Amino acid sequence: MSAEASPPAAQFDEVVHAPVRLRVCGLLAAAEEVEFSVVRDAVDVSDATLSKHVKVLVDAGYAAVRKAPSSVRTDARLLAWLRLTPAGRRAFSAHVAALRAIAEGLAP
């Protein structure tokens, strides 16, 4: 297995650890990208709360937002699509590994 393909070392990440951001990262890790309202409904928060947490992830370089017109809406409103960046995927995987180590009593 190459160094790029090996799993990241366990690393607790305060940015990812906040409960809403952890849930958002988990949802985004399972997909290429997810529409904002789907994420909002899945994590059961308001638009404003999700926006705040997405901004933290974007500012950390862990997430990206793409805005595009809706294929079904007739108005000019854009839909926001969220995705984890490669750095975000690594950070989330490393954080989950750290949580597993803690749960198994292996963390220092």
N, CA, C and O of each residue as an XYZ file, in Angstrom:
432
protein
N       0.846     -1.182      0.000
C       0.000      0.000      0.000
C       0.884      1.235      0.000
O       1.823      1.312      0.793
N       0.615      2.196     -0.858
C       1.428      3.410     -0.935
C       1.132      4.323      0.242
O       0.123      4.168      0.930
N       2.022      5.273      0.462
C       1.824      6.217      1.570
C       0.541      7.016      1.374
O      -0.123      7.363      2.350
N       0.183      7.313      0.121
C      -1.039      8.076     -0.135
C      -2.286      7.253      0.169
O      -3.304      7.807      0.583
N      -2.220      5.952     -0.030
C      -3.394      5.103      0.154
C      -3.549      4.631      1.592
O      -4.614      4.136      1.961
N      -2.512      4.771      2.412
C      -2.616      4.300      3.783
C      -3.538      5.217      4.578
O      -3.632      6.413      4.303
N      -4.215      4.642      5.565
C      -5.119      5.476      6.364
C      -4.337      6.511      7.159
O      -3.200      6.257      7.559
N      -4.928      7.666      7.390
C      -4.215      8.697      8.148
C      -4.035      8.265      9.597
O      -4.840      7.509     10.140
N      -2.974      8.754     10.206
C      -2.746      8.479     11.617
C      -3.867      9.117     12.429
O      -4.419     10.149     12.047
N      -4.192      8.491     13.544
C      -5.226      9.035     14.417
C      -4.816     10.438     14.869
O      -3.709     10.644     15.367
N      -5.713     11.382     14.691
C      -5.425     12.772     15.068
C      -6.722     13.455     15.470
O      -7.588     13.699     14.629
N      -6.856     13.762     16.754
C      -8.034     14.471     17.235
C      -8.056     15.854     16.611
O      -7.033     16.539     16.592
N      -9.205     16.276     16.100
C      -9.313     17.556     15.390
C     -10.465     18.358     15.986
O     -11.630     17.979     15.856
N     -10.133     19.461     16.636
C     -11.151     20.306     17.280
C     -12.140     20.879     16.270
O     -13.306     21.084     16.608
N     -11.703     21.142     15.042
C     -12.606     21.687     14.021
C     -13.679     20.658     13.684
O     -14.861     20.993     13.607
N     -13.277     19.432     13.486
C     -14.220     18.370     13.123
C     -15.064     17.958     14.319
O     -16.224     17.582     14.146
N     -14.520     18.017     15.518
C     -15.152     17.411     16.692
C     -16.484     18.022     17.126
O     -17.301     17.319     17.720
N     -16.727     19.280     16.857
C     -18.003     19.888     17.265
C     -19.144     19.009     16.737
O     -19.115     18.611     15.572
N     -20.145     18.699     17.564
C     -21.167     17.718     17.170
C     -21.812     17.953     15.805
O     -21.959     17.008     15.030
N     -22.196     19.179     15.496
C     -22.825     19.430     14.187
C     -21.821     19.201     13.070
O     -22.151     18.581     12.059
N     -20.593     19.697     13.241
C     -19.585     19.518     12.185
C     -19.201     18.055     12.025
O     -18.955     17.608     10.904
N     -19.144     17.306     13.101
C     -18.851     15.876     13.018
C     -19.926     15.158     12.206
O     -19.616     14.315     11.364
N     -21.174     15.491     12.457
C     -22.283     14.883     11.710
C     -22.262     15.315     10.246
O     -22.513     14.500      9.359
N     -21.966     16.585      9.985
C     -21.879     17.074      8.607
C     -20.757     16.342      7.874
O     -20.949     15.877      6.750
N     -19.597     16.240      8.500
C     -18.468     15.545      7.872
C     -18.807     14.084      7.603
O     -18.463     13.552      6.548
N     -19.476     13.435      8.543
C     -19.860     12.047      8.334
C     -20.789     11.889      7.147
O     -20.651     10.948      6.365
N     -21.721     12.795      7.012
C     -22.652     12.758      5.885
C     -21.926     13.032      4.574
O     -22.146     12.334      3.585
N     -21.067     14.039      4.560
C     -20.359     14.390      3.337
C     -19.308     13.340      2.959
O     -19.009     13.166      1.778
N     -18.753     12.648      3.940
C     -17.745     11.626      3.650
C     -18.342     10.459      2.872
O     -17.626      9.742      2.175
N     -19.647     10.272      2.992
C     -20.315      9.153      2.325
C     -20.759      9.484      0.903
O     -21.345      8.638      0.228
N     -20.487     10.702      0.444
C     -20.963     11.117     -0.883
C     -19.939     12.039     -1.530
O     -19.044     12.563     -0.867
N     -20.089     12.225     -2.826
C     -19.228     13.175     -3.546
C     -19.589     14.610     -3.142
O     -18.713     15.411     -2.813
N     -20.887     14.920     -3.171
C     -21.391     16.205     -2.699
C     -22.866     16.046     -2.356
O     -23.552     15.165     -2.874
N     -23.338     16.920     -1.470
C     -24.714     16.841     -0.983
C     -25.299     18.249     -0.970
O     -24.630     19.206     -0.579
N     -26.542     18.365     -1.396
C     -27.202     19.672     -1.429
C     -27.435     20.169     -0.002
O     -27.754     19.386      0.893
N     -27.273     21.476      0.197
C     -27.348     22.116      1.506
C     -28.594     21.706      2.281
O     -28.495     21.339      3.452
N     -29.762     21.761      1.650
C     -31.002     21.469      2.386
C     -31.069     20.011      2.837
O     -31.686     19.706      3.857
N     -30.442     19.116      2.088
C     -30.408     17.704      2.490
C     -29.547     17.551      3.745
O     -29.910     16.826      4.671
N     -28.416     18.232      3.766
C     -27.549     18.198      4.944
C     -28.274     18.821      6.135
O     -28.283     18.259      7.230
N     -28.876     19.978      5.913
C     -29.608     20.669      6.991
C     -30.665     19.754      7.607
O     -30.763     19.647      8.830
N     -31.450     19.101      6.762
C     -32.505     18.226      7.266
C     -31.933     16.988      7.959
O     -32.479     16.533      8.964
N     -30.847     16.448      7.430
C     -30.251     15.243      8.012
C     -29.667     15.506      9.395
O     -29.755     14.652     10.278
N     -29.075     16.672      9.588
C     -28.491     16.975     10.896
C     -29.454     17.757     11.792
O     -29.142     18.052     12.946
N     -30.635     18.089     11.242
C     -31.724     18.705     12.003
C     -31.306     20.015     12.676
O     -31.432     20.180     13.890
N     -30.804     20.942     11.848
C     -30.448     22.278     12.330
C     -31.058     23.316     11.391
O     -31.557     22.977     10.318
N     -31.012     24.565     11.800
C     -31.526     25.653     10.964
C     -30.516     25.986      9.860
O     -29.354     25.585      9.922
N     -30.979     26.722      8.858
C     -30.086     27.192      7.798
C     -28.915     27.983      8.398
O     -27.760     27.781      8.024
N     -29.232     28.876      9.326
C     -28.199     29.731      9.917
C     -27.159     28.911     10.677
O     -25.960     29.174     10.574
N     -27.614     27.923     11.436
C     -26.683     27.081     12.190
C     -25.795     26.286     11.254
O     -24.583     26.210     11.459
N     -26.392     25.688     10.222
C     -25.587     24.924      9.276
C     -24.599     25.847      8.555
O     -23.437     25.483      8.378
N     -25.043     27.020      8.141
C     -24.156     27.961      7.456
C     -22.947     28.299      8.313
O     -21.823     28.354      7.814
N     -23.175     28.525      9.599
C     -22.090     28.853     10.523
C     -21.071     27.715     10.582
O     -19.865     27.958     10.533
N     -21.547     26.487     10.688
C     -20.646     25.344     10.787
C     -19.939     25.060      9.458
O     -18.770     24.675      9.441
N     -20.644     25.248      8.362
C     -20.019     25.059      7.045
C     -18.915     26.097      6.854
O     -17.862     25.777      6.303
N     -19.138     27.329      7.297
C     -18.105     28.368      7.174
C     -16.838     27.964      7.919
O     -15.731     28.176      7.423
N     -16.992     27.387      9.102
C     -15.817     26.934      9.859
C     -15.072     25.858      9.075
O     -13.844     25.884      8.992
N     -15.812     24.914      8.500
C     -15.178     23.849      7.708
C     -14.499     24.409      6.460
O     -13.394     23.995      6.109
N     -15.162     25.346      5.796
C     -14.579     25.965      4.595
C     -13.319     26.746      4.973
O     -12.294     26.629      4.302
N     -13.391     27.537      6.036
C     -12.235     28.331      6.465
C     -11.043     27.444      6.834
O      -9.892     27.852      6.673
N     -11.319     26.228      7.330
C     -10.249     25.287      7.682
C      -9.718     24.542      6.456
O      -8.722     23.824      6.540
N     -10.396     24.720      5.315
C      -9.987     24.013      4.107
C     -10.542     22.599      4.033
O     -10.090     21.796      3.217
N     -11.515     22.291      4.877
C     -12.076     20.939      4.958
C     -13.298     20.729      4.074
O     -13.640     19.590      3.756
N     -13.954     21.803      3.676
C     -15.168     21.684      2.863
C     -15.155     22.752      1.782
O     -14.449     23.757      1.874
N     -15.950     22.505      0.762
C     -16.121     23.467     -0.328
C     -17.602     23.567     -0.642
O     -18.361     22.618     -0.443
N     -17.998     24.720     -1.133
C     -19.389     24.977     -1.493
C     -19.433     25.319     -2.980
O     -18.654     26.136     -3.472
N     -20.350     24.682     -3.670
C     -20.569     24.985     -5.091
C     -22.010     25.446     -5.225
O     -22.923     24.778     -4.739
N     -22.223     26.579     -5.879
C     -23.584     27.069     -6.096
C     -23.949     26.876     -7.553
O     -23.163     27.169     -8.454
N     -25.165     26.374     -7.766
C     -25.619     26.083     -9.129
C     -27.121     26.280     -9.203
O     -27.818     26.127     -8.200
N     -27.628     26.620    -10.386
C     -29.079     26.739    -10.541
C     -29.742     25.379    -10.373
O     -29.158     24.338    -10.675
N     -30.954     25.417     -9.892
C     -31.731     24.186     -9.736
C     -32.216     23.706    -11.089
O     -32.559     24.509    -11.958
N     -32.243     22.408    -11.263
C     -32.752     21.844    -12.515
C     -34.281     21.780    -12.510
O     -34.887     21.545    -13.555
N     -34.907     21.982    -11.358
C     -36.367     21.902    -11.279
C     -37.034     23.222    -10.910
O     -38.221     23.401    -11.183
N     -36.308     24.140    -10.303
C     -36.902     25.427     -9.922
C     -36.914     26.362    -11.118
O     -36.050     26.279    -11.991
N     -37.884     27.240    -11.152
C     -37.967     28.202    -12.253
C     -37.462     29.589    -11.858
O     -37.307     30.458    -12.716
N     -37.205     29.801    -10.564
C     -36.686     31.106    -10.142
C     -35.161     31.126    -10.263
O     -34.552     30.128    -10.649
N     -34.562     32.240     -9.940
C     -33.123     32.419    -10.124
C     -32.303     31.954     -8.920
O     -31.077     32.066     -8.919
N     -32.979     31.436     -7.901
C     -32.267     31.027     -6.687
C     -31.287     29.889     -6.984
O     -31.616     28.924     -7.675
N     -30.086     30.030     -6.448
C     -29.062     29.002     -6.622
C     -29.117     28.014     -5.462
O     -29.438     28.384     -4.333
N     -28.803     26.773     -5.749
C     -28.683     25.759     -4.718
C     -27.215     25.644     -4.323
O     -26.328     25.757     -5.169
N     -26.966     25.420     -3.044
C     -25.596     25.228     -2.558
C     -25.343     23.737     -2.395
O     -26.127     23.021     -1.772
N     -24.239     23.288     -2.962
C     -23.811     21.897     -2.859
C     -22.552     21.860     -2.000
O     -21.621     22.634     -2.223
N     -22.523     20.966     -1.022
C     -21.407     20.870     -0.086
C     -20.613     19.601     -0.368
O     -21.175     18.567     -0.728
N     -19.289     19.698     -0.198
C     -18.452     18.513     -0.329
C     -17.250     18.660      0.586
O     -16.839     19.771      0.920
N     -16.692     17.528      0.985
C     -15.437     17.551      1.718
C     -14.305     17.670      0.714
O     -14.350     17.059     -0.354
N     -13.307     18.440      1.047
C     -12.099     18.518      0.238
C     -11.234     17.302      0.588
O     -11.516     16.610      1.567
N     -10.198     17.036     -0.189
C      -9.288     15.951      0.204
C      -8.733     16.149      1.621
O      -8.622     15.188      2.382
N      -8.390     17.382      1.972
C      -7.904     17.659      3.332
C      -8.992     17.375      4.361
O      -8.705     16.873      5.448
N     -10.232     17.692      4.025
C     -11.347     17.423      4.931
C     -11.587     15.936      5.117
O     -11.873     15.481      6.224
N     -11.470     15.181      4.035
C     -11.620     13.720      4.135
C     -10.526     13.130      5.020
O     -10.794     12.255      5.843
N      -9.291     13.609      4.849
C      -8.187     13.116      5.690
C      -8.408     13.493      7.154
O      -8.219     12.667      8.047
N      -8.808     14.735      7.394
C      -9.030     15.189      8.769
C     -10.152     14.398      9.426
O     -10.039     14.007     10.588
N     -11.234     14.160      8.691
C     -12.355     13.403      9.251
C     -11.921     11.970      9.557
O     -12.215     11.454     10.635
N     -11.235     11.332      8.633
C     -10.775      9.947      8.851
C      -9.833      9.862     10.043
O      -9.938      8.947     10.860
N      -8.912     10.816     10.142
C      -7.970     10.827     11.261
C      -8.700     11.063     12.578
O      -8.361     10.456     13.594
N      -9.695     11.936     12.565
C     -10.459     12.218     13.781
C     -11.260     10.993     14.217
O     -11.296     10.662     15.402
N     -11.903     10.320     13.262
C     -12.649      9.096     13.590
C     -11.697      8.046     14.162
O     -12.047      7.352     15.116
N     -10.503      7.925     13.592
C      -9.517      6.979     14.118
C      -9.139      7.342     15.555
O      -8.983      6.461     16.399
N      -8.991      8.639     15.829
C      -8.669      9.082     17.188
C      -9.816      8.764     18.147
O      -9.576      8.333     19.275
N     -11.047      8.971     17.713
C     -12.199      8.650     18.567
C     -12.266      7.155     18.847
O     -12.572      6.741     19.965
N     -11.974      6.333     17.816
C     -11.956      4.882     18.022
C     -10.884      4.486     19.040
O     -11.118      3.631     19.894
N      -9.724      5.105     18.946
C      -8.644      4.819     19.890
C      -9.057      5.205     21.311
O      -8.775      4.482     22.266
N      -9.720      6.336     21.438
C     -10.205      6.763     22.756
C     -11.219      5.757     23.285
O     -11.142      5.348     24.443
N     -12.171      5.354     22.441
C     -13.222      4.423     22.850
C     -12.646      3.056     23.246
O     -13.193      2.370     24.110
N     -11.549      2.675     22.612
C     -10.919      1.389     22.901
C      -9.880      1.477     24.021
O      -9.212      0.493     24.341
N      -9.756      2.659     24.607
C      -8.806      2.845     25.690
C      -7.365      2.862     25.247
O      -6.464      2.614     26.048
N      -7.131      3.155     23.965
C      -5.779      3.143     23.420
C      -5.151      4.520     23.337
O      -3.959      4.644     23.059
N      -5.930      5.537     23.572
C      -5.412      6.900     23.462
C      -4.595      7.247     24.696
O      -4.898      6.791     25.798
N      -3.554      8.057     24.507
C      -2.725      8.444     25.673
C      -3.511      9.279     26.655
O      -2.975      9.689     27.684
